PDB file of C-alpha atoms in Angstrom:
ATOM      1  CA  MET A 183       1.607 -11.711 -33.542  1.00 44.00           C
ATOM      2  CA  LEU A 184      -1.350  -9.645 -33.536  1.00 51.00           C
ATOM      3  CA  SER A 185      -2.951  -9.550 -36.928  1.00 49.00           C
ATOM      4  CA  SER A 186      -3.013  -6.150 -38.983  1.00 50.00           C
ATOM      5  CA  ARG A 187      -7.235  -6.520 -38.751  1.00 49.00           C
ATOM      6  CA  LEU A 188      -7.253  -5.371 -34.967  1.00 49.00           C
ATOM      7  CA  PHE A 189      -5.923  -2.032 -35.713  1.00 51.00           C
ATOM      8  CA  ARG A 190      -9.176  -1.238 -37.442  1.00 57.00           C
ATOM      9  CA  ARG A 191     -11.828   0.217 -35.101  1.00 63.00           C
ATOM     10  CA  SER A 192     -14.675  -1.295 -36.031  1.00 82.00           C
ATOM     11  CA  ALA A 193     -12.695  -5.005 -36.339  1.00 86.00           C
ATOM     12  CA  LYS A 194     -11.596  -4.305 -32.502  1.00 88.00           C
ATOM     13  CA  HIS A 195     -15.282  -3.989 -31.644  1.00 91.00           C
ATOM     14  CA  ASP A 196     -16.341  -6.742 -34.296  1.00 93.00           C
ATOM     15  CA  ILE A 197     -14.046  -8.785 -31.980  1.00 93.00           C
ATOM     16  CA  ALA A 198     -14.643  -7.600 -28.639  1.00 95.00           C
ATOM     17  CA  GLN A 199     -18.457  -8.625 -29.351  1.00 96.00           C
ATOM     18  CA  ALA A 200     -18.155 -11.828 -30.546  1.00 95.00           C
ATOM     19  CA  LEU A 201     -15.808 -12.587 -27.741  1.00 95.00           C
ATOM     20  CA  TYR A 202     -18.783 -11.319 -25.655  1.00 97.00           C
ATOM     21  CA  LYS A 203     -21.210 -13.720 -26.930  1.00 96.00           C
ATOM     22  CA  ALA A 204     -18.842 -16.553 -26.881  1.00 95.00           C
ATOM     23  CA  ILE A 205     -18.573 -15.729 -22.855  1.00 96.00           C
ATOM     24  CA  VAL A 206     -22.393 -15.473 -22.575  1.00 96.00           C
ATOM     25  CA  ALA A 207     -22.768 -18.225 -24.347  1.00 95.00           C
ATOM     26  CA  GLN A 208     -20.594 -20.116 -21.976  1.00 94.00           C
ATOM     27  CA  ALA A 209     -21.890 -18.502 -18.826  1.00 95.00           C
ATOM     28  CA  ARG A 210     -25.871 -19.038 -19.631  1.00 94.00           C
ATOM     29  CA  GLN A 211     -24.805 -23.115 -20.335  1.00 91.00           C
ATOM     30  CA  PRO A 212     -27.695 -25.040 -18.613  1.00 90.00           C
ATOM     31  CA  ALA A 213     -25.554 -27.236 -16.625  1.00 86.00           C
ATOM     32  CA  LEU A 214     -24.888 -24.354 -14.614  1.00 87.00           C
ATOM     33  CA  TYR A 215     -27.998 -23.646 -13.369  1.00 87.00           C
ATOM     34  CA  LEU A 216     -30.278 -27.298 -13.758  1.00 81.00           C
ATOM     35  CA  GLY A 217     -27.639 -29.003 -11.326  1.00 73.00           C
ATOM     36  CA  GLY A 218     -28.116 -26.645  -9.023  1.00 76.00           C
ATOM     37  CA  LEU A 219     -24.180 -25.174  -9.472  1.00 83.00           C
ATOM     38  CA  VAL A 220     -25.709 -21.551  -9.305  1.00 90.00           C
ATOM     39  CA  ALA A 221     -28.878 -20.536  -8.910  1.00 90.00           C
ATOM     40  CA  ASP A 222     -31.069 -19.276 -12.153  1.00 91.00           C
ATOM     41  CA  THR A 223     -31.616 -15.831 -11.051  1.00 90.00           C
ATOM     42  CA  PRO A 224     -31.003 -12.650 -12.657  1.00 90.00           C
ATOM     43  CA  GLU A 225     -28.277 -12.312  -9.784  1.00 92.00           C
ATOM     44  CA  GLY A 226     -26.554 -15.678 -10.687  1.00 93.00           C
ATOM     45  CA  ARG A 227     -26.547 -15.107 -14.124  1.00 94.00           C
ATOM     46  CA  PHE A 228     -25.033 -11.759 -13.342  1.00 96.00           C
ATOM     47  CA  GLU A 229     -22.521 -13.760 -11.567  1.00 96.00           C
ATOM     48  CA  MET A 230     -21.604 -16.300 -13.738  1.00 96.00           C
ATOM     49  CA  VAL A 231     -21.063 -13.274 -17.116  1.00 97.00           C
ATOM     50  CA  VAL A 232     -18.985 -11.485 -14.392  1.00 97.00           C
ATOM     51  CA  LEU A 233     -16.723 -14.389 -13.505  1.00 97.00           C
ATOM     52  CA  HIS A 234     -15.985 -15.437 -17.244  1.00 97.00           C
ATOM     53  CA  VAL A 235     -15.081 -12.043 -18.571  1.00 97.00           C
ATOM     54  CA  VAL A 236     -12.964 -11.494 -15.459  1.00 97.00           C
ATOM     55  CA  LEU A 237     -11.263 -15.041 -16.888  1.00 96.00           C
ATOM     56  CA  VAL A 238     -10.890 -13.655 -20.263  1.00 96.00           C
ATOM     57  CA  MET A 239      -9.548 -10.633 -19.632  1.00 95.00           C
ATOM     58  CA  ARG A 240      -7.273 -12.393 -16.802  1.00 93.00           C
ATOM     59  CA  HIS A 241      -5.757 -14.161 -20.034  1.00 91.00           C
ATOM     60  CA  LEU A 242      -5.319 -10.504 -21.719  1.00 91.00           C
ATOM     61  CA  GLY A 243      -3.703  -8.323 -19.316  1.00 87.00           C
ATOM     62  CA  GLY A 244      -0.371  -7.779 -19.757  1.00 80.00           C
ATOM     63  CA  ARG A 245      -0.008  -8.928 -23.576  1.00 83.00           C
ATOM     64  CA  GLY A 246       0.267  -5.169 -24.636  1.00 86.00           C
ATOM     65  CA  ARG A 247      -1.683  -2.646 -25.840  1.00 89.00           C
ATOM     66  CA  GLU A 248      -3.794  -4.335 -28.575  1.00 89.00           C
ATOM     67  CA  ALA A 249      -4.713  -6.815 -25.863  1.00 90.00           C
ATOM     68  CA  GLY A 250      -5.692  -3.959 -23.303  1.00 92.00           C
ATOM     69  CA  GLU A 251      -7.744  -2.106 -26.303  1.00 93.00           C
ATOM     70  CA  LEU A 252      -9.565  -5.482 -26.302  1.00 94.00           C
ATOM     71  CA  THR A 253     -10.394  -5.506 -22.740  1.00 95.00           C
ATOM     72  CA  GLN A 254     -11.679  -2.269 -22.621  1.00 96.00           C
ATOM     73  CA  LEU A 255     -13.942  -2.864 -25.740  1.00 96.00           C
ATOM     74  CA  LEU A 256     -15.198  -6.554 -23.822  1.00 97.00           C
ATOM     75  CA  PHE A 257     -16.147  -4.519 -20.678  1.00 97.00           C
ATOM     76  CA  ASN A 258     -18.005  -1.666 -22.974  1.00 96.00           C
ATOM     77  CA  ALA A 259     -19.461  -4.764 -24.691  1.00 97.00           C
ATOM     78  CA  MET A 260     -20.634  -6.289 -21.460  1.00 97.00           C
ATOM     79  CA  PHE A 261     -22.256  -3.229 -19.600  1.00 97.00           C
ATOM     80  CA  ALA A 262     -23.998  -1.899 -22.998  1.00 95.00           C
ATOM     81  CA  ASP A 263     -25.398  -5.446 -23.059  1.00 96.00           C
ATOM     82  CA  MET A 264     -26.281  -5.106 -18.881  1.00 95.00           C
ATOM     83  CA  ASP A 265     -27.943  -1.849 -20.051  1.00 93.00           C
ATOM     84  CA  ASP A 266     -30.106  -2.898 -22.764  1.00 92.00           C
ATOM     85  CA  ASN A 267     -31.087  -5.810 -20.895  1.00 91.00           C
ATOM     86  CA  LEU A 268     -32.184  -3.645 -17.966  1.00 91.00           C
ATOM     87  CA  ARG A 269     -34.426  -1.804 -20.298  1.00 88.00           C
ATOM     88  CA  GLU A 270     -35.887  -4.832 -21.616  1.00 90.00           C
ATOM     89  CA  ILE A 271     -37.019  -5.852 -18.682  1.00 88.00           C
ATOM     90  CA  GLY A 272     -38.676  -2.488 -17.876  1.00 88.00           C
ATOM     91  CA  VAL A 273     -36.492  -0.619 -15.612  1.00 86.00           C
ATOM     92  CA  GLY A 274     -36.862   2.812 -15.951  1.00 85.00           C
ATOM     93  CA  ASP A 275     -34.494   5.450 -17.459  1.00 84.00           C
ATOM     94  CA  LEU A 276     -33.864   7.087 -14.819  1.00 85.00           C
ATOM     95  CA  SER A 277     -32.766   4.226 -12.703  1.00 90.00           C
ATOM     96  CA  VAL A 278     -30.793   2.568 -15.528  1.00 91.00           C
ATOM     97  CA  GLY A 279     -27.596   4.518 -14.630  1.00 90.00           C
ATOM     98  CA  ARG A 280     -27.937   3.982 -10.603  1.00 93.00           C
ATOM     99  CA  LYS A 281     -28.342  -0.107 -11.705  1.00 93.00           C
ATOM    100  CA  ILE A 282     -25.029   0.103 -14.286  1.00 94.00           C
ATOM    101  CA  ARG A 283     -23.372   1.938 -11.899  1.00 96.00           C
ATOM    102  CA  LYS A 284     -23.619  -1.207  -8.852  1.00 96.00           C
ATOM    103  CA  MET A 285     -22.652  -3.345 -11.384  1.00 96.00           C
ATOM    104  CA  VAL A 286     -20.120  -1.844 -12.186  1.00 97.00           C
ATOM    105  CA  GLU A 287     -18.698  -0.963  -8.648  1.00 97.00           C
ATOM    106  CA  ALA A 288     -19.489  -5.203  -8.067  1.00 97.00           C
ATOM    107  CA  PHE A 289     -17.656  -5.806 -11.501  1.00 97.00           C
ATOM    108  CA  TYR A 290     -14.315  -4.389 -10.110  1.00 97.00           C
ATOM    109  CA  GLY A 291     -14.970  -6.067  -6.501  1.00 97.00           C
ATOM    110  CA  ARG A 292     -15.275  -9.209  -8.214  1.00 97.00           C
ATOM    111  CA  LEU A 293     -12.096  -8.440 -10.678  1.00 97.00           C
ATOM    112  CA  ARG A 294      -9.948  -7.754  -8.249  1.00 97.00           C
ATOM    113  CA  ALA A 295     -11.006 -10.429  -5.622  1.00 97.00           C
ATOM    114  CA  TYR A 296     -10.909 -13.390  -8.319  1.00 97.00           C
ATOM    115  CA  ASP A 297      -7.619 -12.015  -9.361  1.00 96.00           C
ATOM    116  CA  ARG A 298      -6.281 -11.963  -6.212  1.00 96.00           C
ATOM    117  CA  ALA A 299      -7.297 -15.476  -5.435  1.00 97.00           C
ATOM    118  CA  LEU A 300      -5.924 -16.820  -8.624  1.00 96.00           C
ATOM    119  CA  ASN A 301      -2.551 -15.230  -8.258  1.00 95.00           C
ATOM    120  CA  LYS A 302      -2.186 -17.200  -4.842  1.00 96.00           C
ATOM    121  CA  PRO A 303      -0.159 -20.071  -4.457  1.00 94.00           C
ATOM    122  CA  ASP A 304      -1.784 -24.127  -4.088  1.00 86.00           C
ATOM    123  CA  PRO A 305      -3.568 -24.449  -1.922  1.00 85.00           C
ATOM    124  CA  GLU A 306      -4.404 -21.124  -1.127  1.00 95.00           C
ATOM    125  CA  ARG A 307      -5.487 -20.538  -4.556  1.00 95.00           C
ATOM    126  CA  ALA A 308      -8.809 -23.026  -4.204  1.00 95.00           C
ATOM    127  CA  GLN A 309      -9.819 -21.782  -0.455  1.00 95.00           C
ATOM    128  CA  ALA A 310      -9.387 -17.823  -1.450  1.00 96.00           C
ATOM    129  CA  LEU A 311     -11.531 -18.716  -4.869  1.00 96.00           C
ATOM    130  CA  THR A 312     -14.322 -20.977  -2.630  1.00 93.00           C
ATOM    131  CA  ARG A 313     -14.584 -18.148  -0.210  1.00 94.00           C
ATOM    132  CA  ILE A 314     -15.067 -15.661  -3.059  1.00 95.00           C
ATOM    133  CA  VAL A 315     -17.899 -18.302  -4.779  1.00 93.00           C
ATOM    134  CA  SER A 316     -19.666 -18.741  -1.531  1.00 91.00           C
ATOM    135  CA  ARG A 317     -19.937 -15.120  -0.773  1.00 92.00           C
ATOM    136  CA  ASN A 318     -21.001 -13.893  -4.107  1.00 92.00           C
ATOM    137  CA  VAL A 319     -22.058 -17.104  -6.262  1.00 91.00           C
ATOM    138  CA  PRO A 320     -26.098 -17.852  -5.295  1.00 89.00           C
ATOM    139  CA  SER A 321     -26.364 -20.993  -5.718  1.00 81.00           C
ATOM    140  CA  ASP A 322     -29.603 -23.629  -5.178  1.00 70.00           C
ATOM    141  CA  ASP A 323     -29.446 -25.072  -1.788  1.00 62.00           C
ATOM    142  CA  ILE A 324     -29.590 -28.978  -3.665  1.00 55.00           C
ATOM    143  CA  LEU A 325     -26.091 -29.047  -4.061  1.00 58.00           C
ATOM    144  CA  VAL A 326     -23.898 -28.532  -0.668  1.00 63.00           C
ATOM    145  CA  ASP A 327     -21.072 -28.340  -2.606  1.00 79.00           C
ATOM    146  CA  SER A 328     -21.545 -26.058  -5.431  1.00 82.00           C
ATOM    147  CA  PRO A 329     -18.795 -23.395  -4.341  1.00 87.00           C
ATOM    148  CA  ARG A 330     -16.358 -25.978  -4.305  1.00 88.00           C
ATOM    149  CA  LYS A 331     -17.634 -27.333  -7.580  1.00 88.00           C
ATOM    150  CA  LEU A 332     -17.780 -23.924  -8.988  1.00 90.00           C
ATOM    151  CA  THR A 333     -14.365 -23.612  -7.848  1.00 92.00           C
ATOM    152  CA  ASP A 334     -13.199 -26.313  -9.398  1.00 91.00           C
ATOM    153  CA  TYR A 335     -14.592 -25.354 -12.345  1.00 92.00           C
ATOM    154  CA  VAL A 336     -12.828 -21.812 -12.255  1.00 94.00           C
ATOM    155  CA  LEU A 337      -9.454 -23.303 -11.743  1.00 94.00           C
ATOM    156  CA  ALA A 338      -9.913 -25.105 -14.752  1.00 93.00           C
ATOM    157  CA  ALA A 339     -11.297 -22.459 -17.159  1.00 94.00           C
ATOM    158  CA  ASP A 340      -8.034 -20.198 -15.828  1.00 94.00           C
ATOM    159  CA  HIS A 341      -5.606 -23.104 -16.938  1.00 93.00           C
ATOM    160  CA  MET A 342      -7.376 -23.864 -20.169  1.00 92.00           C
ATOM    161  CA  LEU A 343      -7.527 -19.839 -20.564  1.00 92.00           C
ATOM    162  CA  ARG A 344      -3.334 -20.150 -19.772  1.00 89.00           C
ATOM    163  CA  ASP A 345      -2.796 -22.606 -22.595  1.00 88.00           C
ATOM    164  CA  THR A 346      -5.249 -20.633 -25.409  1.00 88.00           C
ATOM    165  CA  SER A 347      -3.366 -18.511 -27.693  1.00 87.00           C
ATOM    166  CA  ASP A 348      -3.630 -14.827 -28.046  1.00 85.00           C
ATOM    167  CA  ASP A 349      -4.571 -15.779 -31.874  1.00 86.00           C
ATOM    168  CA  MET A 350      -7.558 -17.831 -30.851  1.00 89.00           C
ATOM    169  CA  VAL A 351      -8.818 -14.942 -28.633  1.00 88.00           C
ATOM    170  CA  PHE A 352      -8.599 -12.461 -31.149  1.00 86.00           C
ATOM    171  CA  ALA A 353     -10.748 -14.608 -32.967  1.00 87.00           C
ATOM    172  CA  ALA A 354     -13.275 -15.151 -30.220  1.00 88.00           C
ATOM    173  CA  ARG A 355     -12.436 -18.970 -29.720  1.00 90.00           C
ATOM    174  CA  VAL A 356     -12.149 -19.444 -26.120  1.00 91.00           C
ATOM    175  CA  ASN A 357     -12.201 -22.682 -24.531  1.00 88.00           C
ATOM    176  CA  PHE A 358     -13.459 -23.500 -21.321  1.00 90.00           C
ATOM    177  CA  PRO A 359     -13.621 -26.599 -19.744  1.00 89.00           C
ATOM    178  CA  LYS A 360     -16.378 -28.795 -20.197  1.00 83.00           C
ATOM    179  CA  LEU A 361     -18.735 -28.234 -17.393  1.00 77.00           C
ATOM    180  CA  ARG A 362     -20.311 -32.162 -17.001  1.00 69.00           C
ATOM    181  CA  ASP A 363     -16.437 -32.484 -15.635  1.00 60.00           C
ATOM    182  CA  ALA A 364     -17.272 -29.651 -13.341  1.00 55.00           C
ATOM    183  CA  LEU A 365     -20.330 -31.741 -11.853  1.00 58.00           C
ATOM    184  CA  ARG A 366     -19.314 -34.596 -11.831  1.00 58.00           C
ATOM    185  CA  ALA A 367     -20.219 -36.946  -8.819  1.00 48.00           C
ATOM    186  CA  ASP A 368     -17.086 -36.815  -6.029  1.00 48.00           C
TER     187      ASP A 368
END
């Protein structure tokens, strides 16, 4: 059962912020970029944050009101961070809103696509995910099989999150697979 600390507004906000920071830390793992799995560009980094947020939101989906509130606060934390990042790199105030709107649209598109793919039966699941990854996640050309390797990672992450207790997620302790396993040579 979820603890009473979640009923305080500021505690929920703090949990969402900590959860978002944990997600970003995973999405920024150098092995994703140095290994050529994902292009080290603003687009590549955005896609990795989106992917990891989507995976955590899938875990929270359908788990009650508290989980729904945490999902919304996680979304808010993500886009407040995106807004801050745009301003930090010098995007003008008049352009920030338009760029955020496009990011939100992209996020919801990815959310639907990843969710549909991850809900498919095997082996369709991996094929659908590979198509989504190939279409959306920029990779360096040095790894021809980057989409397949990233798909393996996504499947492992989704499985790992399903095995993560709600208490762990509400304590902002989410587990993701080790990237070296996703990047292993076949």
